[in-house]
Amino acid sequence: MDQAKDLMPMAVPALAPAPGGLLRHMLYVLRANPMTLLAFVLLALFLVAAVLGPLVVPHNPLATDAASALMPPSLQHWFGTDDLGRDVFSRVVVATRLDLVISVAAVALSFAGGAVLGSLAGFYGGWTDRIVSRVLDTVMAFPLFVLAMGIVAALGNSVGNIVLATAIVNLPFYARLSRTEVNIRREAGFVQAARLSGHSDLSILATQIFPNALPPMMVQISLNLGWAILNAAGLSFIGLGVRPPTPEWGIMVAEGARFIVSGEWWLALFPGAALMLAVFTFNMLGDGLRDIVDPRARS
Amino acid sequence: MTSSRTVIVLKRFAQAIPTLFGVIVVTFLLTRALPGDPAAYFAGPAATPESIAQVRAALGLDQPLPAQFARYLQDLATGNLGQSISTGQTVLSDILTRLPASLELTLSALLLSLAIAMPLGILAATRQNTMVDHVCRAVVTAGVSLPVFFTGLALVYVFYYQLGVAPAPIGRLDFAYISPSPVTGFFVIDALLAGDGETASAALGQLVLPAVTLAIFTLAPLARMTRAAMLQVLASDFIRTARAAGLSRRKILLGSALRNALLPVVTTFGMVFSFALGANVLVEKVFAWPGIGSYAVEALVVSDYAAVQGFVLVMAILFVVINLLIDLSYTLIDPRVGFDG
């Protein structure tokens, strides 16, 4: 015990510079690139809207009111009302949760699936690698949005299948990344050390090699989230997945599209702007994360 | 030299075959993955048990999977993609009549996008970290964040409803005009070939907004890649040598640098096409453009699965062919390229 106490003060300063340095580096990146800071603020805003949205909106997003249909933005209805008299602002805010859940779930699935497939292919090589690579190439041989349409059409038109389709078309990006990251470390010194100390292949892969692939994959996640939101909203824009009257940005833009030619712009503009802002936030965040993780890759 | 080039080209063609096969396998699996009974879906909503059984036998769905696949290949070889429930025509003829509209839109959008993105990228690379560079970066980031259907609607609102300079978003040609007799299938070119300037300008007017919408979407990756590739090339030794030898700035930029920067840009073009073909579907819906994208959307709404699957397959084959052409064009741009990688 005494010995441990003696060691403690020595251990702490030895560890301290790493997190402090990271924090300082993050602050430096944030200061050098105010857009990243803005992205973090916007992200917080979206998260608040997703968690608290349904509790704080001024109107029921589903309540119709024929008397006040197609009203332009006013103090009472900040974003105006749609053709059924529903409050557009409330619908846009409430939709945040569904849009974020769809894209986060899709990206989480592609991350998990891609990490497993890519790591196995990168670690074992040979036939595993050949089969996995061939399957990934086949997925990439489709225009991705078109493949997503085909998958949803085949599996059935539901929100769950939108998530699945988006996950499948995104999976190759994660799989390729983790394959490369694992492959270059397959024979690294620390891997051989772990092998000599009696770890099994899978345990080496999971605890020694894969954590090294995490930073670039985190960046990929953030860049990918924006695309996943766009993809899901695009699918619901053409009538897949989410059904009316559920508030969701893509379907709201689709509903508002009919009124654009007669000048009622607010129906499509506000959900579209929310969608744009969300994608912009994630893209900015991805760029910022990349600067933090790998400053050299900045372009 | 020439013969080794031929070998390279032939090799690349051979590489497309397994990809094509993979695409066909996936589309086949998608046709079999239908929820419930595929035969019931293909027979349509008004089918009786007898007609479903008939469809099942006709489609060979009562046979084992490998036999079904062999049959599927046979059908594809004869161009049989099935029958569309909604139009009553064969899916192949539906798609062939609508394909030129999609190609006209996608190709003009990509040309427009290239015409803007390349100069923008070169400009940003030569003036790194100046205002021009920052503007380029902002435009590029905003471009990828814009949902393509939203851009389209915004353009319709501004240029049709507010300014009245664009025609209504009702497809390729206003009802007042008669479609030009098809030669290339591209309305603008066909009307010009027929010497009908008025129809040509009307068709062009309809084309502008959807093409611009799609171009804005594809601008970002092209401009970003051009900038990055130019930066890398401009920092290389042979550019320094060319500068030292006193070559004009113009000659260095457009001759030596751009030619070498083209390779990574052309590589991005494959990815851009993937985005463009997908975004095409959304743009066609916004502008009621009668291409294969809006065909697939209409088919999806009424659960016309043969049509949707035909669309997915045709798009995938189109994409494989495009990637093949892109790879082949490498050899024209850069004779050093082999296809072993």
XYZ file of C-alpha atoms in Angstrom:
640
model
C 0.000 0.000 0.000
C 2.729 2.406 1.004
C 4.536 1.693 -2.163
C 1.444 2.411 -4.217
C 0.969 5.726 -2.423
C 4.521 6.662 -3.225
C 4.008 5.878 -6.867
C 0.782 7.826 -7.205
C 2.192 11.352 -7.310
C 4.668 10.234 -9.940
C 2.049 8.609 -12.085
C -0.259 11.600 -12.171
C 2.068 14.159 -13.721
C 3.169 11.538 -16.222
C -0.405 11.138 -17.426
C -1.502 14.736 -17.175
C 0.083 16.258 -20.284
C -1.830 13.974 -22.654
C -5.413 15.039 -21.841
C -4.329 18.613 -21.145
C -2.571 18.702 -24.482
C -5.611 17.335 -26.264
C -7.821 19.899 -24.605
C -5.429 22.683 -25.516
C -5.239 21.361 -29.056
C -9.037 21.272 -29.283
C -9.320 24.809 -27.991
C -6.678 25.875 -30.491
C -8.556 24.265 -33.368
C -11.845 25.765 -32.202
C -10.301 29.234 -31.970
C -8.601 28.912 -35.344
C -11.806 27.719 -36.948
C -14.867 29.474 -35.539
C -17.073 27.435 -37.879
C -16.368 24.348 -35.790
C -17.458 26.213 -32.675
C -20.631 27.287 -34.470
C -21.207 23.665 -35.456
C -20.965 22.551 -31.820
C -23.482 25.217 -30.792
C -25.884 24.169 -33.566
C -25.468 20.533 -32.607
C -26.462 21.370 -29.041
C -29.505 23.209 -30.387
C -30.578 20.222 -32.483
C -30.092 17.868 -29.545
C -32.234 20.069 -27.305
C -34.937 20.195 -30.005
C -34.798 16.426 -30.383
C -35.060 15.734 -26.642
C -37.400 18.489 -25.488
C -39.098 19.405 -28.796
C -42.504 17.811 -28.285
C -42.712 19.280 -24.766
C -41.981 22.914 -25.591
C -43.605 23.571 -28.979
C -46.467 26.130 -28.878
C -48.964 24.008 -30.873
C -49.850 20.361 -31.299
C -48.006 19.346 -34.485
C -50.901 17.153 -35.595
C -53.795 19.469 -34.714
C -55.566 20.654 -37.857
C -57.494 23.912 -38.031
C -59.319 24.588 -41.307
C -60.019 28.187 -40.319
C -56.350 29.141 -40.303
C -55.051 27.120 -43.250
C -52.134 28.384 -45.381
C -51.451 31.422 -43.190
C -48.102 33.142 -43.804
C -45.672 33.433 -40.868
C -47.034 35.616 -38.071
C -46.488 36.159 -34.362
C -48.948 33.405 -33.574
C -47.580 30.961 -36.143
C -43.870 31.750 -36.489
C -43.392 29.619 -39.589
C -46.985 29.946 -40.827
C -49.495 27.124 -41.192
C -49.874 24.398 -43.814
C -52.872 23.503 -45.970
C -54.572 21.754 -43.035
C -53.912 24.629 -40.674
C -51.169 22.835 -38.739
C -48.435 24.957 -37.187
C -45.291 24.592 -39.327
C -42.918 25.698 -36.551
C -44.158 23.004 -34.167
C -43.944 20.391 -36.893
C -40.388 21.375 -37.841
C -39.207 21.222 -34.212
C -40.951 17.941 -33.423
C -39.569 16.383 -36.633
C -36.002 16.858 -35.354
C -36.186 13.775 -33.164
C -37.344 11.434 -35.928
C -34.818 12.751 -38.470
C -31.934 12.481 -36.015
C -32.992 9.041 -34.786
C -33.225 7.696 -38.350
C -29.809 8.984 -39.353
C -28.035 8.156 -36.093
C -29.477 4.640 -36.088
C -28.477 4.139 -39.730
C -24.952 5.409 -39.157
C -24.570 3.330 -35.978
C -25.599 0.222 -37.903
C -23.191 0.909 -40.762
C -20.431 1.675 -38.282
C -20.934 -1.593 -36.408
C -21.353 -3.717 -39.520
C -18.566 -1.984 -41.404
C -16.160 -2.212 -38.470
C -16.696 -5.951 -38.035
C -16.503 -6.818 -41.740
C -13.606 -4.470 -42.461
C -11.564 -5.565 -39.424
C -11.978 -9.246 -40.230
C -11.020 -8.653 -43.876
C -8.031 -6.531 -42.903
C -6.829 -8.890 -40.191
C -7.238 -12.264 -41.847
C -6.682 -11.277 -45.484
C -6.894 -14.110 -47.992
C -10.338 -15.439 -48.815
C -12.131 -13.489 -46.092
C -10.703 -10.322 -47.566
C -11.514 -11.304 -51.135
C -15.142 -12.157 -50.378
C -15.765 -9.081 -48.227
C -14.108 -6.786 -50.764
C -16.111 -8.277 -53.609
C -19.389 -7.772 -51.721
C -18.463 -4.184 -50.881
C -17.496 -3.489 -54.496
C -20.871 -4.788 -55.606
C -22.691 -2.443 -53.236
C -20.540 0.441 -54.475
C -21.323 -0.508 -58.070
C -24.824 0.881 -57.574
C -25.678 4.557 -57.469
C -26.217 4.607 -53.699
C -29.527 6.443 -53.496
C -30.932 4.187 -56.214
C -29.858 1.075 -54.313
C -31.496 2.463 -51.177
C -34.722 2.915 -53.159
C -34.510 -0.666 -54.393
C -33.887 -2.044 -50.905
C -36.829 -0.173 -49.402
C -39.041 -1.260 -52.288
C -38.036 -4.894 -51.800
C -38.146 -5.075 -47.999
C -41.275 -3.008 -47.557
C -42.087 0.611 -47.076
C -41.375 1.382 -43.405
C -39.169 3.626 -41.311
C -37.172 0.625 -40.112
C -36.338 -0.305 -43.686
C -35.277 3.286 -44.466
C -32.782 2.933 -41.621
C -31.619 -0.444 -42.896
C -31.282 0.738 -46.509
C -29.304 3.815 -45.480
C -27.099 1.628 -43.292
C -26.377 -0.836 -46.108
C -25.421 1.791 -48.672
C -23.128 3.502 -46.146
C -21.495 0.337 -44.861
C -18.718 0.096 -47.494
C -17.204 3.436 -46.411
C -16.688 2.194 -42.854
C -15.635 -1.272 -43.917
C -12.954 0.029 -46.293
C -11.628 2.460 -43.724
C -11.375 -0.109 -40.940
C -9.928 -2.682 -43.344
C -7.049 -0.347 -44.225
C -6.471 0.778 -40.647
C -6.416 -2.797 -39.338
C -4.377 -4.132 -42.230
C -1.462 -1.724 -41.788
C -1.185 -2.693 -38.097
C -1.563 -6.421 -38.561
C 2.141 -7.144 -38.026
C 2.949 -4.146 -35.822
C 5.260 -4.629 -32.823
C 2.534 -4.205 -30.218
C 0.444 -6.840 -31.987
C 3.295 -9.332 -31.900
C 3.846 -8.505 -28.248
C 0.199 -9.168 -27.493
C 0.341 -12.405 -29.434
C 3.424 -13.545 -27.506
C 1.689 -12.790 -24.231
C -0.985 -15.285 -25.216
C -3.903 -13.212 -26.481
C -6.186 -14.803 -29.030
C -6.541 -13.323 -32.510
C -9.990 -11.890 -31.861
C -8.979 -10.338 -28.572
C -5.928 -8.727 -30.205
C -8.118 -7.439 -33.004
C -10.738 -6.015 -30.668
C -8.574 -4.603 -27.886
C -5.212 -3.840 -29.520
C -5.710 -3.046 -33.197
C -9.245 -1.760 -33.613
C -9.018 1.125 -31.122
C -6.361 2.607 -33.416
C -8.875 2.740 -36.236
C -11.382 4.694 -34.144
C -10.217 8.301 -34.706
C -10.520 8.257 -38.515
C -13.803 6.377 -38.175
C -15.195 9.030 -35.850
C -14.488 11.637 -38.511
C -16.198 9.443 -41.060
C -19.240 9.162 -38.778
C -19.637 12.881 -38.518
C -19.209 13.453 -42.248
C -21.561 10.561 -42.904
C -24.356 11.716 -40.590
C -25.116 14.681 -42.818
C -25.304 12.417 -45.815
C -27.499 9.931 -43.935
C -29.977 12.677 -43.043
C -30.069 13.816 -46.682
C -30.535 10.245 -47.854
C -33.381 9.504 -45.431
C -35.091 12.823 -46.150
C -34.724 12.172 -49.887
C -36.381 8.775 -49.497
C -39.290 10.230 -47.573
C -39.497 13.085 -50.104
C -40.329 10.543 -52.818
C -42.910 8.906 -50.552
C -40.957 6.114 -48.857
C -40.777 5.342 -45.165
C -42.368 8.037 -43.070
C -46.082 8.476 -43.724
C -48.251 11.535 -43.298
C -49.277 13.052 -40.976
C -46.036 12.242 -39.090
C -43.866 15.360 -39.045
C -40.547 14.717 -40.825
C -38.495 17.250 -42.783
C -38.343 15.398 -46.100
C -42.051 14.648 -46.253
C -42.906 18.191 -45.131
C -40.873 19.604 -48.025
C -42.669 17.180 -50.359
C -46.057 18.322 -49.039
C -45.040 21.959 -49.317
C -43.714 21.486 -52.866
C -47.270 21.578 -54.239
C -47.720 25.100 -52.929
C -44.451 26.576 -54.203
C -45.873 27.359 -57.655
C -48.720 29.315 -56.070
C -46.394 31.282 -53.817
C -46.899 29.646 -50.380
C -43.180 29.298 -49.741
C -43.190 28.795 -45.986
C -44.506 25.226 -46.121
C -41.384 23.919 -47.856
C -38.816 26.524 -46.837
C -38.687 25.954 -43.078
C -38.404 22.155 -42.998
C -35.950 22.404 -45.913
C -33.897 24.993 -44.047
C -33.875 22.837 -40.906
C -32.672 19.891 -42.962
C -29.985 22.016 -44.604
C -28.818 23.384 -41.284
C -28.587 19.896 -39.796
C -26.523 18.600 -42.720
C -24.355 21.720 -42.643
C -23.797 21.235 -38.897
C -22.628 17.654 -39.302
C -20.397 18.477 -42.274
C -18.767 21.327 -40.355
C -18.388 19.089 -37.326
C -16.747 16.444 -39.475
C -14.276 18.946 -40.904
C -13.547 20.217 -37.406
C -13.093 16.731 -35.979
C -10.720 15.908 -38.802
C -8.636 18.972 -37.954
C -8.511 17.812 -34.334
C -7.729 14.178 -35.136
C -5.486 14.640 -38.162
C -4.436 18.212 -38.905
C -2.465 17.155 -41.981
C -5.511 15.851 -43.855
C -7.061 19.299 -44.033
C -7.770 20.383 -47.586
C 3.267 0.220 -76.856
C -0.018 0.146 -78.715
C -0.515 -3.532 -78.101
C 0.117 -3.186 -74.349
C -2.449 -0.375 -74.307
C -4.929 -2.703 -75.994
C -4.206 -5.374 -73.382
C -4.828 -2.847 -70.621
C -8.138 -1.813 -72.140
C -9.227 -5.414 -72.622
C -8.240 -6.214 -69.038
C -10.377 -3.382 -67.767
C -13.324 -4.652 -69.787
C -12.809 -8.091 -68.241
C -12.829 -6.532 -64.760
C -16.270 -5.071 -65.396
C -17.745 -8.531 -65.882
C -17.673 -9.716 -62.234
C -19.017 -6.321 -61.143
C -21.850 -6.641 -63.602
C -22.503 -10.170 -62.380
C -22.579 -8.929 -58.771
C -25.046 -6.221 -59.709
C -27.306 -8.767 -61.364
C -27.121 -11.071 -58.314
C -28.095 -8.218 -55.991
C -31.020 -7.161 -58.182
C -32.133 -10.776 -58.359
C -31.989 -11.062 -54.564
C -33.978 -7.831 -54.276
C -36.729 -9.288 -56.448
C -36.876 -12.344 -54.172
C -36.749 -10.354 -50.932
C -40.206 -8.878 -51.427
C -42.202 -8.932 -48.196
C -44.739 -11.719 -48.289
C -45.327 -13.498 -51.564
C -43.524 -11.992 -54.595
C -46.040 -13.619 -56.917
C -48.872 -11.777 -55.175
C -47.009 -8.498 -55.646
C -46.250 -9.089 -59.293
C -49.823 -10.159 -59.967
C -51.027 -6.794 -58.723
C -53.511 -5.716 -56.071
C -56.627 -7.049 -57.855
C -55.284 -10.602 -58.253
C -57.253 -13.732 -57.475
C -55.581 -16.865 -55.999
C -55.675 -18.456 -59.470
C -53.978 -15.525 -61.165
C -51.353 -15.458 -58.384
C -50.653 -19.133 -58.959
C -50.462 -18.402 -62.673
C -47.961 -15.591 -62.097
C -45.971 -17.824 -59.772
C -45.656 -20.465 -62.471
C -45.022 -17.849 -65.164
C -42.232 -16.245 -63.129
C -40.860 -19.658 -62.186
C -41.204 -18.833 -58.480
C -42.187 -22.444 -57.729
C -38.700 -23.629 -58.701
C -35.516 -23.771 -56.584
C -33.443 -20.580 -56.300
C -30.575 -21.508 -58.695
C -33.099 -22.449 -61.375
C -34.871 -19.149 -60.781
C -31.577 -17.318 -61.163
C -30.798 -19.093 -64.445
C -34.210 -18.068 -65.663
C -33.626 -14.491 -64.524
C -30.362 -14.397 -66.511
C -32.173 -15.799 -69.531
C -34.837 -13.097 -69.243
C -32.200 -10.382 -68.951
C -30.358 -11.690 -72.000
C -33.540 -11.351 -74.024
C -34.266 -7.928 -72.572
C -37.282 -9.125 -70.613
C -37.544 -7.015 -67.449
C -41.171 -7.886 -66.875
C -44.399 -5.989 -67.274
C -45.269 -2.713 -65.577
C -48.638 -2.876 -63.820
C -49.249 0.859 -63.981
C -48.437 1.539 -67.655
C -49.287 -1.885 -69.095
C -46.121 -1.760 -71.214
C -43.001 -3.865 -70.825
C -40.601 -2.315 -68.331
C -37.825 -2.268 -70.932
C -39.794 -0.210 -73.451
C -40.953 2.157 -70.687
C -37.396 2.710 -69.567
C -36.011 3.085 -73.081
C -38.552 5.798 -73.933
C -37.780 7.676 -70.735
C -34.018 7.218 -70.579
C -33.095 10.043 -73.027
C -34.881 12.568 -70.805
C -32.799 11.494 -67.797
C -29.578 11.462 -69.781
C -30.249 14.911 -71.231
C -30.757 16.285 -67.735
C -27.832 14.509 -66.061
C -25.296 15.171 -68.809
C -26.114 18.861 -69.216
C -25.985 19.262 -65.429
C -22.577 17.598 -65.222
C -21.174 19.662 -68.096
C -22.409 22.820 -66.393
C -20.986 21.662 -63.092
C -17.580 20.914 -64.650
C -17.530 24.270 -66.409
C -17.915 26.036 -63.066
C -16.082 23.684 -60.715
C -12.785 23.371 -62.598
C -12.062 27.129 -62.939
C -13.236 27.631 -59.335
C -10.918 24.898 -58.088
C -7.957 26.160 -60.117
C -8.587 29.710 -58.934
C -8.773 28.610 -55.313
C -5.571 26.574 -55.647
C -3.547 29.389 -57.216
C -4.770 31.879 -54.648
C -4.553 29.643 -51.585
C -5.764 31.202 -48.315
C -7.072 34.362 -49.942
C -10.665 35.591 -50.131
C -11.230 33.594 -53.336
C -10.151 30.431 -51.572
C -12.432 31.028 -48.600
C -15.407 31.836 -50.830
C -14.724 28.654 -52.771
C -14.646 26.660 -49.542
C -17.892 28.201 -48.297
C -19.661 27.569 -51.621
C -18.436 24.005 -51.655
C -19.554 23.257 -48.098
C -22.933 24.897 -48.645
C -23.328 22.956 -51.885
C -23.047 19.549 -50.246
C -25.366 20.580 -47.421
C -28.227 21.585 -49.711
C -30.885 18.914 -50.151
C -31.216 18.759 -53.917
C -35.010 18.773 -53.874
C -34.933 21.869 -51.696
C -32.600 23.750 -54.068
C -34.930 22.864 -56.920
C -37.992 24.211 -55.115
C -36.162 27.383 -54.112
C -35.154 27.995 -57.749
C -38.744 27.388 -58.901
C -40.064 29.861 -56.341
C -37.584 32.586 -57.241
C -37.357 32.218 -61.025
C -40.874 31.035 -61.826
C -43.162 32.501 -59.161
C -41.311 35.688 -58.195
C -39.394 36.743 -61.312
C -41.434 34.931 -63.949
C -38.366 34.296 -66.116
C -38.475 30.483 -65.965
C -41.275 28.312 -67.371
C -43.522 26.268 -65.071
C -41.888 23.074 -63.753
C -44.001 20.742 -65.871
C -41.474 18.559 -67.646
C -39.430 18.772 -70.808
C -41.696 20.898 -73.001
C -44.751 23.086 -72.578
C -47.985 21.613 -73.979
C -48.036 24.367 -76.609
C -45.136 22.734 -78.424
C -44.922 19.428 -80.232
C -41.996 17.183 -79.289
C -39.330 17.168 -82.002
C -38.947 13.945 -83.950
C -36.466 11.810 -82.025
C -32.950 11.500 -83.407
C -30.749 11.667 -80.330
C -33.661 11.749 -77.886
C -32.354 15.056 -76.484
C -35.117 17.593 -77.157
C -32.852 20.609 -77.529
C -30.548 18.909 -80.034
C -33.410 17.238 -81.902
C -35.268 20.520 -82.323
C -32.103 22.185 -83.574
C -31.531 19.333 -86.013
C -35.081 19.807 -87.279
C -34.318 23.522 -87.683
C -37.033 24.461 -85.174
C -35.393 27.237 -83.163
C -38.514 28.090 -81.206
C -39.024 24.580 -79.843
C -35.322 24.309 -79.113
C -35.320 27.435 -76.984
C -38.525 26.328 -75.218
C -36.942 22.941 -74.427
C -33.763 24.670 -73.270
C -35.839 26.942 -71.040
C -37.392 23.892 -69.379
C -33.985 22.276 -68.975
C -32.174 25.192 -67.325
C -33.612 25.063 -63.785
C -33.387 21.287 -63.227
C -29.891 21.220 -64.745
C -28.736 24.081 -62.509
C -30.241 22.323 -59.472
C -28.338 19.154 -60.206
C -25.175 21.089 -61.081
C -25.161 22.894 -57.719
C -25.295 19.529 -56.004
C -22.378 18.027 -57.956
C -20.280 21.198 -57.895
C -18.860 20.667 -54.436
C -16.892 17.413 -54.793
C -15.525 18.444 -58.193
C -14.339 21.869 -57.059
C -12.856 20.454 -53.863
C -10.975 17.728 -55.713
C -9.715 20.086 -58.427
C -8.363 22.416 -55.764
C -6.646 19.647 -53.802
C -5.156 18.038 -56.908
C -3.929 21.362 -58.296
C -2.330 22.267 -54.957
C -0.455 18.990 -54.908
C 0.727 19.276 -58.506
C 1.719 22.934 -58.183
C 4.014 22.017 -55.290
C 5.822 19.339 -57.280
C 9.316 19.485 -58.748
C 8.452 19.553 -62.425
C 6.356 22.686 -61.963
C 9.298 24.317 -60.217
C 11.491 23.297 -63.151
C 8.968 24.661 -65.643
C 8.869 27.930 -63.724
C 12.647 28.110 -63.621
C 12.786 27.446 -67.345
C 10.703 30.554 -67.812
C 7.478 29.054 -69.167
C 4.521 31.385 -69.072
C 2.191 31.132 -66.081
C -0.704 30.244 -68.337
C 1.221 27.468 -70.007
C 2.311 25.996 -66.670
C -1.168 26.152 -65.163
C -3.251 24.867 -68.035
C -0.635 22.748 -69.786
C 1.467 20.940 -67.227
C -0.417 21.371 -63.958
C -4.012 20.847 -65.039
C -3.172 17.827 -67.159
C -1.582 16.141 -64.175
C -4.305 17.242 -61.784
C -6.995 15.782 -64.039
C -6.403 12.209 -62.938
C -7.703 12.519 -59.363
C -10.495 14.760 -60.641
C -11.588 12.112 -63.120
C -11.511 9.573 -60.269
C -13.962 11.723 -58.309
C -16.150 11.836 -61.369
C -17.251 8.252 -60.726
C -18.468 9.180 -57.249
C -20.080 12.351 -58.581
C -21.993 10.277 -61.101
C -23.246 8.037 -58.295
C -24.589 11.111 -56.498
C -25.919 12.632 -59.707
C -27.869 9.532 -60.730
C -29.474 9.385 -57.270
C -30.142 13.120 -57.067
C -31.559 12.884 -60.567
C -34.540 10.976 -59.136
C -35.344 13.811 -56.737
C -34.831 16.562 -59.318
C -37.083 14.753 -61.770
C -39.808 14.570 -59.150
C -39.551 18.292 -58.364
C -39.670 19.360 -62.027
C -42.088 16.631 -63.225
C -39.283 15.643 -65.604
C -40.445 12.535 -67.492
C -37.244 10.520 -67.015
C -36.664 7.101 -65.504
C -36.315 8.590 -62.010
C -39.857 9.924 -61.901
C -40.970 6.676 -63.541
C -39.501 4.749 -60.604
C -41.065 7.130 -58.070
C -44.502 6.723 -59.652
C -43.978 2.951 -59.714
C -42.958 2.918 -56.036
C -46.134 4.716 -55.018
C -48.362 2.073 -56.633
C -46.084 -0.862 -55.630
C -45.202 -1.593 -59.260
C -42.185 -3.710 -58.310
C -41.132 -4.949 -61.745
C -40.773 -1.334 -62.834
C -38.750 -0.367 -59.749
C -36.415 -3.331 -60.132
C -35.961 -2.665 -63.825
C -35.045 0.891 -62.920
C -32.521 -0.179 -60.265
C -30.888 -2.631 -62.666
C -30.704 -0.159 -65.563
C -29.249 2.534 -63.305
C -26.648 0.106 -61.951
C -25.640 -1.069 -65.416
C -25.428 2.550 -66.538
C -23.181 3.283 -63.576
C -20.917 0.281 -64.273
C -20.574 1.431 -67.898
C -19.808 4.989 -66.799
C -17.121 3.779 -64.413
C -15.662 1.684 -67.205
C -15.542 4.721 -69.508
C -13.972 6.817 -66.759
C -11.274 4.218 -66.190
C -10.613 3.947 -69.910
C -10.296 7.701 -70.187
C -7.411 7.489 -67.672
C -5.278 5.947 -70.377
C -5.966 8.914 -72.610
C -5.117 11.446 -69.942
C -2.218 9.649 -68.355
C -0.343 6.969 -70.281
C 1.416 5.792 -67.092
C -1.745 4.248 -65.689
C -2.148 0.511 -65.488
C -5.168 -1.239 -64.036
C -3.529 -3.595 -61.604
C -4.589 -1.657 -58.504
